[in-house]
PDB file of C-alpha atoms in Angstrom:
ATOM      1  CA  UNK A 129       0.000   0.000   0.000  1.00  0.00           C
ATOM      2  CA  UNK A 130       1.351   3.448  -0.797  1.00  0.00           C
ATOM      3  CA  UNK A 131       1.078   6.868   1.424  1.00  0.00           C
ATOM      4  CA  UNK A 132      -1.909   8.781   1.337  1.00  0.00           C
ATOM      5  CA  UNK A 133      -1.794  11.921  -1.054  1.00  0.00           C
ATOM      6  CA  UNK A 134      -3.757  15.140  -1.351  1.00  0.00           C
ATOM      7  CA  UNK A 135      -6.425  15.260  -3.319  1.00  0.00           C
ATOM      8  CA  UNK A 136      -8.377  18.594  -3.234  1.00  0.00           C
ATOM      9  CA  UNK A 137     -10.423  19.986  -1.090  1.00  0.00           C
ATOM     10  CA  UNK A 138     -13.679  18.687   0.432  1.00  0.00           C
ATOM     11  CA  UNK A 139     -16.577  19.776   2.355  1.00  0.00           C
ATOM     12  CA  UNK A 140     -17.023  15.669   3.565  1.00  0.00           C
ATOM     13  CA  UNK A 141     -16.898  12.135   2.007  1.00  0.00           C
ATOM     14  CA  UNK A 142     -16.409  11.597  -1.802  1.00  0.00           C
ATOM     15  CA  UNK A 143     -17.438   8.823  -3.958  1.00  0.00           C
ATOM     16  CA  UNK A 144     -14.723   7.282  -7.050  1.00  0.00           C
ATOM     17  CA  UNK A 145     -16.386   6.236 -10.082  1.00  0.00           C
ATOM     18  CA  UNK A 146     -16.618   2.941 -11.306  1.00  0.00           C
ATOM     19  CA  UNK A 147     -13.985   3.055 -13.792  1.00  0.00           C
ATOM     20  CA  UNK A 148     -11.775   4.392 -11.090  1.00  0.00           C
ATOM     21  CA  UNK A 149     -11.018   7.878 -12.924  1.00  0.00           C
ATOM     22  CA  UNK A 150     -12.686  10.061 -11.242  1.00  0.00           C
ATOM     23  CA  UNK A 151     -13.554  10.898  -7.726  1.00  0.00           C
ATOM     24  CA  UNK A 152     -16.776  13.211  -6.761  1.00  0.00           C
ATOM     25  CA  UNK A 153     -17.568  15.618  -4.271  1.00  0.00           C
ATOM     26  CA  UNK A 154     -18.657  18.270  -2.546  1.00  0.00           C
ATOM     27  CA  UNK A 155     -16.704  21.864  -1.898  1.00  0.00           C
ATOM     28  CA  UNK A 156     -17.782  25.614  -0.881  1.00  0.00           C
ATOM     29  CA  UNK A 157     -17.231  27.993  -4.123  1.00  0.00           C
ATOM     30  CA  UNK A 158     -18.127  31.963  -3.215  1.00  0.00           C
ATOM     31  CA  UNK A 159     -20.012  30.812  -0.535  1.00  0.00           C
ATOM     32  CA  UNK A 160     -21.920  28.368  -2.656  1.00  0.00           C
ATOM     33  CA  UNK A 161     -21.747  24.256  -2.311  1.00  0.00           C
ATOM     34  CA  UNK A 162     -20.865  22.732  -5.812  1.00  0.00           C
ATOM     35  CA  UNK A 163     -20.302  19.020  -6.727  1.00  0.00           C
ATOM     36  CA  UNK A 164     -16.619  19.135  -7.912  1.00  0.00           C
ATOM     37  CA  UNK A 165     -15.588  16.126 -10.105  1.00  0.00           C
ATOM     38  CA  UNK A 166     -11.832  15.675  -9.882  1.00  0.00           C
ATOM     39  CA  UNK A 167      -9.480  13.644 -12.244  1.00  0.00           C
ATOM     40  CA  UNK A 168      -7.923  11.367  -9.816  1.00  0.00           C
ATOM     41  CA  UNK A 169      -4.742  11.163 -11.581  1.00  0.00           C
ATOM     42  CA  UNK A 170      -3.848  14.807 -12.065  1.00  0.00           C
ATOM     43  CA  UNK A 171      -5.993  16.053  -9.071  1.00  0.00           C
ATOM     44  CA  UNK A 172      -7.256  18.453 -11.027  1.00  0.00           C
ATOM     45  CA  UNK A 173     -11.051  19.328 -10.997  1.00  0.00           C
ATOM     46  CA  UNK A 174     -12.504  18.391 -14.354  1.00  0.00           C
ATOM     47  CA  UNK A 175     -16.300  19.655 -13.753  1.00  0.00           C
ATOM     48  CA  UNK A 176     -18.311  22.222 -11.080  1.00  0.00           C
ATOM     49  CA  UNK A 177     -22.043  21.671 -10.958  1.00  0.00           C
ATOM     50  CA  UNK A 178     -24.257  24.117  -9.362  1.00  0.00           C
ATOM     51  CA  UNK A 179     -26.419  22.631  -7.079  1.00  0.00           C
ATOM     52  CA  UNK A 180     -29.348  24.362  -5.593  1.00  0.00           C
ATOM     53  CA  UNK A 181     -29.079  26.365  -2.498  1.00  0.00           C
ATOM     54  CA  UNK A 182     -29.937  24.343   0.764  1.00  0.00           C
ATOM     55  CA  UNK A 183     -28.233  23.513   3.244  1.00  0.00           C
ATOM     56  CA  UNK A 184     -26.123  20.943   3.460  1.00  0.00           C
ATOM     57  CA  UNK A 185     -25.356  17.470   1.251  1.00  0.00           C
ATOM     58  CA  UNK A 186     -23.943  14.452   1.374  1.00  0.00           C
ATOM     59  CA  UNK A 187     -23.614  10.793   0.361  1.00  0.00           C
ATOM     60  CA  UNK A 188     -22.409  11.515  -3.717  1.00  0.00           C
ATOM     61  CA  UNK A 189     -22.731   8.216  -5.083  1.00  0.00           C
ATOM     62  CA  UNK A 190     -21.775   7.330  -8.669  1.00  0.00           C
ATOM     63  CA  UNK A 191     -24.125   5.485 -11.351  1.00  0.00           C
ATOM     64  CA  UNK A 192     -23.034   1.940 -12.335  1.00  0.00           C
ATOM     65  CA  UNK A 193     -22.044   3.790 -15.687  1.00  0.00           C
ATOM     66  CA  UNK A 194     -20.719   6.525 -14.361  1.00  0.00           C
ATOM     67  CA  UNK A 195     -22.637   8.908 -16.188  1.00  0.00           C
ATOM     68  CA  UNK A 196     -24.905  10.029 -13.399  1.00  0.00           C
ATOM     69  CA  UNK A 197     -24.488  10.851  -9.494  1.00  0.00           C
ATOM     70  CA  UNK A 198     -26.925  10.585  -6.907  1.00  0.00           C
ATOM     71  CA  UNK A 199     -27.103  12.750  -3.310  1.00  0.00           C
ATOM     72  CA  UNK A 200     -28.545  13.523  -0.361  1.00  0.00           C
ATOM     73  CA  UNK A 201     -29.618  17.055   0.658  1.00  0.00           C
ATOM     74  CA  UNK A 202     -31.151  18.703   3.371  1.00  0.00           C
ATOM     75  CA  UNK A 203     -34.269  20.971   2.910  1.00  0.00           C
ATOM     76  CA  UNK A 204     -35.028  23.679   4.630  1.00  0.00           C
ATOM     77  CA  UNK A 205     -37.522  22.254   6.663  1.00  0.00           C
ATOM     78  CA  UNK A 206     -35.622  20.491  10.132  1.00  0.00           C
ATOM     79  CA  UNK A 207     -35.019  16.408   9.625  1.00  0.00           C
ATOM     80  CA  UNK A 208     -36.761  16.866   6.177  1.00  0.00           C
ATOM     81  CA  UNK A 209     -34.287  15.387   2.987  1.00  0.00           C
ATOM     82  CA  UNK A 210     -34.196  15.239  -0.246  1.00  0.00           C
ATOM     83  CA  UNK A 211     -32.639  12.375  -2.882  1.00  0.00           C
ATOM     84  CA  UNK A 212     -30.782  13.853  -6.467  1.00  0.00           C
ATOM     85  CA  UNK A 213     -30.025  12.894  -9.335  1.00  0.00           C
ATOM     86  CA  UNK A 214     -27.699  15.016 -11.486  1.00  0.00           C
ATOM     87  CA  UNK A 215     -25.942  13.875 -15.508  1.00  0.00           C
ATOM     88  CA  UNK A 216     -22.085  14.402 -14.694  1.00  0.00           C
ATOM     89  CA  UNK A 217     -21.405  16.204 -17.603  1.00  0.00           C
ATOM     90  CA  UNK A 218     -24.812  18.853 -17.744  1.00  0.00           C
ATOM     91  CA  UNK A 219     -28.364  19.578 -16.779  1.00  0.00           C
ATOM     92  CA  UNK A 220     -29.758  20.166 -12.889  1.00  0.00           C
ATOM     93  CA  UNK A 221     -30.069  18.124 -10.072  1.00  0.00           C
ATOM     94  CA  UNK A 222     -33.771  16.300 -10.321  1.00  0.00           C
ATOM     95  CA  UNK A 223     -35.608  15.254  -7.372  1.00  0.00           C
ATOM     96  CA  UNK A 224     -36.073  12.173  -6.876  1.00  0.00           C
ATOM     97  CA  UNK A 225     -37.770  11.635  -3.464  1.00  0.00           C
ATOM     98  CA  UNK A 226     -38.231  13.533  -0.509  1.00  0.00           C
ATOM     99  CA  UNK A 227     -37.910  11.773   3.422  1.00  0.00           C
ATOM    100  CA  UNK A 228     -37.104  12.360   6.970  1.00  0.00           C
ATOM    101  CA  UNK A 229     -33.605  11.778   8.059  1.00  0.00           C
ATOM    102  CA  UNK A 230     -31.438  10.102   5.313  1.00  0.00           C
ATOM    103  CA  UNK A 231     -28.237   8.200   6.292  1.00  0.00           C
ATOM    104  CA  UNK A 232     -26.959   6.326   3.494  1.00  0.00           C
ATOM    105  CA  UNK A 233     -28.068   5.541  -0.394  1.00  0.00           C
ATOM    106  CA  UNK A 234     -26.706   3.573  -2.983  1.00  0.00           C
ATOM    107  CA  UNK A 235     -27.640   2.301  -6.697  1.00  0.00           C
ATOM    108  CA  UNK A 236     -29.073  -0.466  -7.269  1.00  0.00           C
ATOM    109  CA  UNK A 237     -26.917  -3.110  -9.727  1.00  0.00           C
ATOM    110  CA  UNK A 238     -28.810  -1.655 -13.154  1.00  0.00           C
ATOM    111  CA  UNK A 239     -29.552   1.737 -12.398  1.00  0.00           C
ATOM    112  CA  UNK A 240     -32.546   1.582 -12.425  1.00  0.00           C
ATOM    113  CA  UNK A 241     -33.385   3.041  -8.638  1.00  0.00           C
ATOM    114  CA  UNK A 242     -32.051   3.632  -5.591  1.00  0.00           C
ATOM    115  CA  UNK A 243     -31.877   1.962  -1.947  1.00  0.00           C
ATOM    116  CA  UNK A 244     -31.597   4.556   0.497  1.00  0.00           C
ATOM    117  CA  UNK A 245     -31.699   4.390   4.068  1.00  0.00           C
ATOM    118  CA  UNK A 246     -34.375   6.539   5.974  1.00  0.00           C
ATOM    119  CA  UNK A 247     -36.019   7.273   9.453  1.00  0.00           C
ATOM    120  CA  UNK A 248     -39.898   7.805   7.596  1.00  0.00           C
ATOM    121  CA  UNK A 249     -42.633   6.081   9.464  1.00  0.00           C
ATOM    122  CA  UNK A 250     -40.865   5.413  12.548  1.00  0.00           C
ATOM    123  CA  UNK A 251     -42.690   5.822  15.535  1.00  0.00           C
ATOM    124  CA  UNK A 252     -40.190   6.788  17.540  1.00  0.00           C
ATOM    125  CA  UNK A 253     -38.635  10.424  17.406  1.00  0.00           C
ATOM    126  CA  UNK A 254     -35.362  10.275  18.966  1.00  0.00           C
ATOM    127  CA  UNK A 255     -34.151   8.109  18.094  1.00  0.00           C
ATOM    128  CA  UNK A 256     -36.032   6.983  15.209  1.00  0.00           C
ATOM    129  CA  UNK A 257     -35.996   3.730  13.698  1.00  0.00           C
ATOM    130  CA  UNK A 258     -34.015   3.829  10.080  1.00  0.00           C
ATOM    131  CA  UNK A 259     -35.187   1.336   7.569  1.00  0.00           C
ATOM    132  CA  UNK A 260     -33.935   0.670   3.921  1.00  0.00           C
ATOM    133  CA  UNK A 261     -36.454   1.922   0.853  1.00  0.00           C
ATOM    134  CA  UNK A 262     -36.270   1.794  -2.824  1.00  0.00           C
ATOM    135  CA  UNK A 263     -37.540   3.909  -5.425  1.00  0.00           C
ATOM    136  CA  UNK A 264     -37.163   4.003  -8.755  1.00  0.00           C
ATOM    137  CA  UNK A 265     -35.193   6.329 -10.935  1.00  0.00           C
ATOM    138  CA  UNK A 266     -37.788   8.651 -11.712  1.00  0.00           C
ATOM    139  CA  UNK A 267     -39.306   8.725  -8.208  1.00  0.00           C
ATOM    140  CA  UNK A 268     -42.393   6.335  -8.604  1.00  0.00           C
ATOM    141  CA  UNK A 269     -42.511   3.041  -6.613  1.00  0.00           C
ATOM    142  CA  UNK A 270     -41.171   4.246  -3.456  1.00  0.00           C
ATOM    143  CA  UNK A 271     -41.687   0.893  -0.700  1.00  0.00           C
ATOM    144  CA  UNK A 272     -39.894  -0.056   2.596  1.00  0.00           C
ATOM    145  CA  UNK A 273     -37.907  -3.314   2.608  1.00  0.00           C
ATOM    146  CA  UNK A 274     -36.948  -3.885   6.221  1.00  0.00           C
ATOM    147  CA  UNK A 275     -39.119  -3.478   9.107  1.00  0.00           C
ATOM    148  CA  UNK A 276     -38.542  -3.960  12.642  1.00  0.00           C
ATOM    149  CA  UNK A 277     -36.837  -2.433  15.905  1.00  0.00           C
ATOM    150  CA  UNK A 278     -33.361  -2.440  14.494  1.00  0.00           C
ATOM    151  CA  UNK A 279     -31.976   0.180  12.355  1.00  0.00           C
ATOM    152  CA  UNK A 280     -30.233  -0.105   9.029  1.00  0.00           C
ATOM    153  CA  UNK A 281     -28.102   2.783   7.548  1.00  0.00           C
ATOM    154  CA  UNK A 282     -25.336   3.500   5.453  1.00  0.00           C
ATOM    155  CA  UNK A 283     -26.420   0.905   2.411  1.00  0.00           C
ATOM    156  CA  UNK A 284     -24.162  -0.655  -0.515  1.00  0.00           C
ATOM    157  CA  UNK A 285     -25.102  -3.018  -3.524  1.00  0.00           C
ATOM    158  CA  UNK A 286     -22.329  -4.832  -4.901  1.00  0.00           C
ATOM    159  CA  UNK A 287     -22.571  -5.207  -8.853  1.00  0.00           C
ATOM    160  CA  UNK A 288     -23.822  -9.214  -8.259  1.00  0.00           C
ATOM    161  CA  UNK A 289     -26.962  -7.462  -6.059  1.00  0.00           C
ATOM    162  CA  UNK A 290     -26.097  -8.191  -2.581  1.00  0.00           C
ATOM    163  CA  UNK A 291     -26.963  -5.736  -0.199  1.00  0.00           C
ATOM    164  CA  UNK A 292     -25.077  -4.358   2.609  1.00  0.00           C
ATOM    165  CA  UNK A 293     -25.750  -2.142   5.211  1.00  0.00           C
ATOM    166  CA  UNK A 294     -24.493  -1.145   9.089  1.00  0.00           C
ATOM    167  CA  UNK A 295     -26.894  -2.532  11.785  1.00  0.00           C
ATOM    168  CA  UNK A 296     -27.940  -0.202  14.848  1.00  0.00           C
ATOM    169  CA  UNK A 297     -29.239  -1.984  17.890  1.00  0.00           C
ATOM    170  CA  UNK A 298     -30.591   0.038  20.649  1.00  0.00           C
ATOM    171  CA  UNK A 299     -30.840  -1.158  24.256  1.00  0.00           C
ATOM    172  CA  UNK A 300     -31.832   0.890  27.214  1.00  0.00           C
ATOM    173  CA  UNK A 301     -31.774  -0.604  30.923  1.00  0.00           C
ATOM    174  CA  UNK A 302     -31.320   1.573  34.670  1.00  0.00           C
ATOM    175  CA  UNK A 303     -28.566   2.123  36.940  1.00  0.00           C
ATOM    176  CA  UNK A 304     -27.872   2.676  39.889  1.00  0.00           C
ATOM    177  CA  UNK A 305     -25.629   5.877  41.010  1.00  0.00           C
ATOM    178  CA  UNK A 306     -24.813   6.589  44.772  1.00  0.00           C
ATOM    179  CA  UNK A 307     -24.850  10.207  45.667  1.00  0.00           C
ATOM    180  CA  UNK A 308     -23.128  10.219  49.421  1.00  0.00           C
ATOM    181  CA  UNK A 309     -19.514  10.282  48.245  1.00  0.00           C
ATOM    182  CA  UNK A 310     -17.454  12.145  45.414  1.00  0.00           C
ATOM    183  CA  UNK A 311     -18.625  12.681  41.934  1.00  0.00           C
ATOM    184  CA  UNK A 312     -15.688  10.265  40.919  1.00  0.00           C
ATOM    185  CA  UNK A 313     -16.588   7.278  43.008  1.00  0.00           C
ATOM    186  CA  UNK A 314     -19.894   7.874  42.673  1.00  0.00           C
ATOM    187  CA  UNK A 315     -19.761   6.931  39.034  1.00  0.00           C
ATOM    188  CA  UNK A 316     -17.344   4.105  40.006  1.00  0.00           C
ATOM    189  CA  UNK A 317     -19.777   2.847  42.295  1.00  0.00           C
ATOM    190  CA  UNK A 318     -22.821   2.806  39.588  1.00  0.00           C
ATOM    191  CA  UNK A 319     -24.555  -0.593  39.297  1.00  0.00           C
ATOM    192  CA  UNK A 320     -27.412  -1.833  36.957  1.00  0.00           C
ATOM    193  CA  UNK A 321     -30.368  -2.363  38.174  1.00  0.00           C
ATOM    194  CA  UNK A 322     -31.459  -3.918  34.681  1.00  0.00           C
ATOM    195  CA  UNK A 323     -33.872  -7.340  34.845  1.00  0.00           C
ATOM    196  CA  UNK A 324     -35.047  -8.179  31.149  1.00  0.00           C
ATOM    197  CA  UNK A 325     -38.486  -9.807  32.925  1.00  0.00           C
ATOM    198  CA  UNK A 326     -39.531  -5.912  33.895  1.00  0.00           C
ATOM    199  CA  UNK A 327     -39.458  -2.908  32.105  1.00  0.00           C
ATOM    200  CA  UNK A 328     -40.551   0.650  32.015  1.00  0.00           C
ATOM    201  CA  UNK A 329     -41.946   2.579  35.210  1.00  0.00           C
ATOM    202  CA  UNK A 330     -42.602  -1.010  36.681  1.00  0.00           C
ATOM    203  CA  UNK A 331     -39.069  -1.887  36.858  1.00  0.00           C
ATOM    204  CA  UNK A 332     -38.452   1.339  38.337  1.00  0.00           C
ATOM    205  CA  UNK A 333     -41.029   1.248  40.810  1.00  0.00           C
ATOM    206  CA  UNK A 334     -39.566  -2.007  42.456  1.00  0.00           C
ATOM    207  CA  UNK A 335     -35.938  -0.732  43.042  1.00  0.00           C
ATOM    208  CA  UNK A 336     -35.707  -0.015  46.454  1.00  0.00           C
ATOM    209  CA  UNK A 337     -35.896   4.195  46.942  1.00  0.00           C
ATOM    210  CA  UNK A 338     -32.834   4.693  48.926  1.00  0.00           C
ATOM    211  CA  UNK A 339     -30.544   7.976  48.829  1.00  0.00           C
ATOM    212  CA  UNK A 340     -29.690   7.262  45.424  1.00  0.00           C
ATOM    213  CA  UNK A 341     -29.639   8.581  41.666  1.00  0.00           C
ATOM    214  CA  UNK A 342     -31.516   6.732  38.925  1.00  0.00           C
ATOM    215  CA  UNK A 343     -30.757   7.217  35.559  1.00  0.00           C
ATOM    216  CA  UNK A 344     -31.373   5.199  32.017  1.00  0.00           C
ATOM    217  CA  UNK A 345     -28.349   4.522  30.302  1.00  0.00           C
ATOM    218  CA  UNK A 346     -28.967   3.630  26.088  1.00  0.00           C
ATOM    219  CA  UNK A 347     -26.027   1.726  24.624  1.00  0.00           C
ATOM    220  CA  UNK A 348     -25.808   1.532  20.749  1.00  0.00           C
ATOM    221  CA  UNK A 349     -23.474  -0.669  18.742  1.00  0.00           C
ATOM    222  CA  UNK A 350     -22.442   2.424  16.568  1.00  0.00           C
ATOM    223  CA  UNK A 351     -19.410   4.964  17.618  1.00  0.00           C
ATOM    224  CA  UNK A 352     -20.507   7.928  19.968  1.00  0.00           C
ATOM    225  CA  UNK A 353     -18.729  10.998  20.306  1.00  0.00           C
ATOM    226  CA  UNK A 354     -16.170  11.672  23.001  1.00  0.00           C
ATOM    227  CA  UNK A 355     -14.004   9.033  24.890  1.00  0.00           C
ATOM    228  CA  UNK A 356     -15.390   7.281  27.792  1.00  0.00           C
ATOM    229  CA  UNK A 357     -13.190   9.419  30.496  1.00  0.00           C
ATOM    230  CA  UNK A 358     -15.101  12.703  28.815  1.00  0.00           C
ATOM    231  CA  UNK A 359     -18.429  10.708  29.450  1.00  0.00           C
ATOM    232  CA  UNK A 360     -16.979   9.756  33.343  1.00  0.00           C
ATOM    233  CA  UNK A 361     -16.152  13.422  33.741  1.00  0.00           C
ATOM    234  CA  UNK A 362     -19.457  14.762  32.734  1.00  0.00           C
ATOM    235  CA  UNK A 363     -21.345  12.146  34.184  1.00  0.00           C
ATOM    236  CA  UNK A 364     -19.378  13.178  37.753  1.00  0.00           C
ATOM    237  CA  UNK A 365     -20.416  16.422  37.037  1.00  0.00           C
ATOM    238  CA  UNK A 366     -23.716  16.113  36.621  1.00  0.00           C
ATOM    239  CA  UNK A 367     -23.825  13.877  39.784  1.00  0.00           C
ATOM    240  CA  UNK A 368     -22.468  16.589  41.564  1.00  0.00           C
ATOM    241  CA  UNK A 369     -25.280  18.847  41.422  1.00  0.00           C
ATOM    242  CA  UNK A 370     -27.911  16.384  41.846  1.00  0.00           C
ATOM    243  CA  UNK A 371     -25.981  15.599  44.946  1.00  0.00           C
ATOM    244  CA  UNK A 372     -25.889  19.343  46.270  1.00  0.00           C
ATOM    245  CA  UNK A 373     -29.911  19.204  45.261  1.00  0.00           C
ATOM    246  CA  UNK A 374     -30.484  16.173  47.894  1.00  0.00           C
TER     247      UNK A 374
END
């Protein structure tokens, strides 16, 4: 494997097309976001489409022949997205569907339509389930294909059709936090209180109301942001003032 190597600049994630020539994404221009198409040999950028103004976008994903890109953007309206479609050599970014928080697309084998991973029709608001749709290229037959508890983001299609996507499991349960001795011990001292044959206000009904602090901890298989000793430290904190409340 060689070093890395400068590219160009980039507002986030890029996408390299298919016959590994040319690498797509997205950059600020005079305070306007444009998808740049770079040559990947020379570095140099080859195309600059407008795009229209919202924003924020993401996911640029390459047609299986290259001659299109799809993308996510955000509409004005909060958790609302949109789906694109754009030639990569001219014309305007098309439409294709509108949903609530989208985290991941891909094309499907022919290019035909699109599997993209969205939080619409979840019952839940934070945080919402994701589930994987797919809608054709010109917006019509728009359907869910997984269903469920579990979320599924980030998708992929390899060119033989399979389908690949990151899982997120969610699991909540209680614990136990003393609050007679120092923020720091305190949090070393936590405990779960966590039976699987009781949940909800019932479960924490039966935990016996001593001078205590309850709290739900959720757990999810995907990263979260800042280490564990940043969580501790916070976590002290904020046992600190409940403990000057009691």
């Amino acid at each position: 494997m060689g070093s890395p190597r400068l590219i160009g600049a980039s507002r986030g994630e890029g996408d390299i097309s298919h016959d590994g020539r040319r690498i797509a994404t997205f950059q600020t221009q005079d305070n306007h976001v444009v998808l740049a198409i770079y040559n990947r040999e020379d570095r140099k950028i080859q195309r600059v489409r407008q795009l229209p103004t919202l924003a924020e976008y993401g996911s640029p994903r390459w047609s299986p022949d290259d001659r299109s890109i799809a993308f996510a953007g955000a509409i004005e309206i909060a958790f609302n997205r949109a789906i694109y479609v754009m030639d990569a050599d001219d014309g305007e970014a098309k439409t294709v569907v509108n949903a609530q928080n989208i985290r991941g697309l891909a094309w499907l084998p022919d290019g035909s339509g699109i599997v993209y991973a969205s939080s619409a029709g979840s019952t839940m608001t934070y945080p919402p389930i994701f589930n994987l749709r797919a809608v054709s290229r010109d917006g019509s037959r728009d359907r869910q294909l997984t269903f469920g508890d579990v979320s599924y983001i980030e998708p992929d299609v390899a060119a033989a059709g399979k389908l690949f996507a990151s899982r997120v499991r969610m699991e909540s349960d209680i614990w136990r936090f003393p609050v007679d001795g120092s923020p720091s011990d305190n949090v070393k001292n936590a405990s779960s209180d966590y039976d699987p044959d009781r949940s909800g206000a019932d479960a924490v009904s039966r935990v016996p109301m001593e001078r205590k602090l309850f709290t739900c901890r959720t757990a999810a298989v995907t990263p979260t942001h800042g280490s564990p000793r940043s969580t501790a430290r916070a976590l002290a904190r904020l046992l600190s003032s409940a403990t000057r409340r009691l």
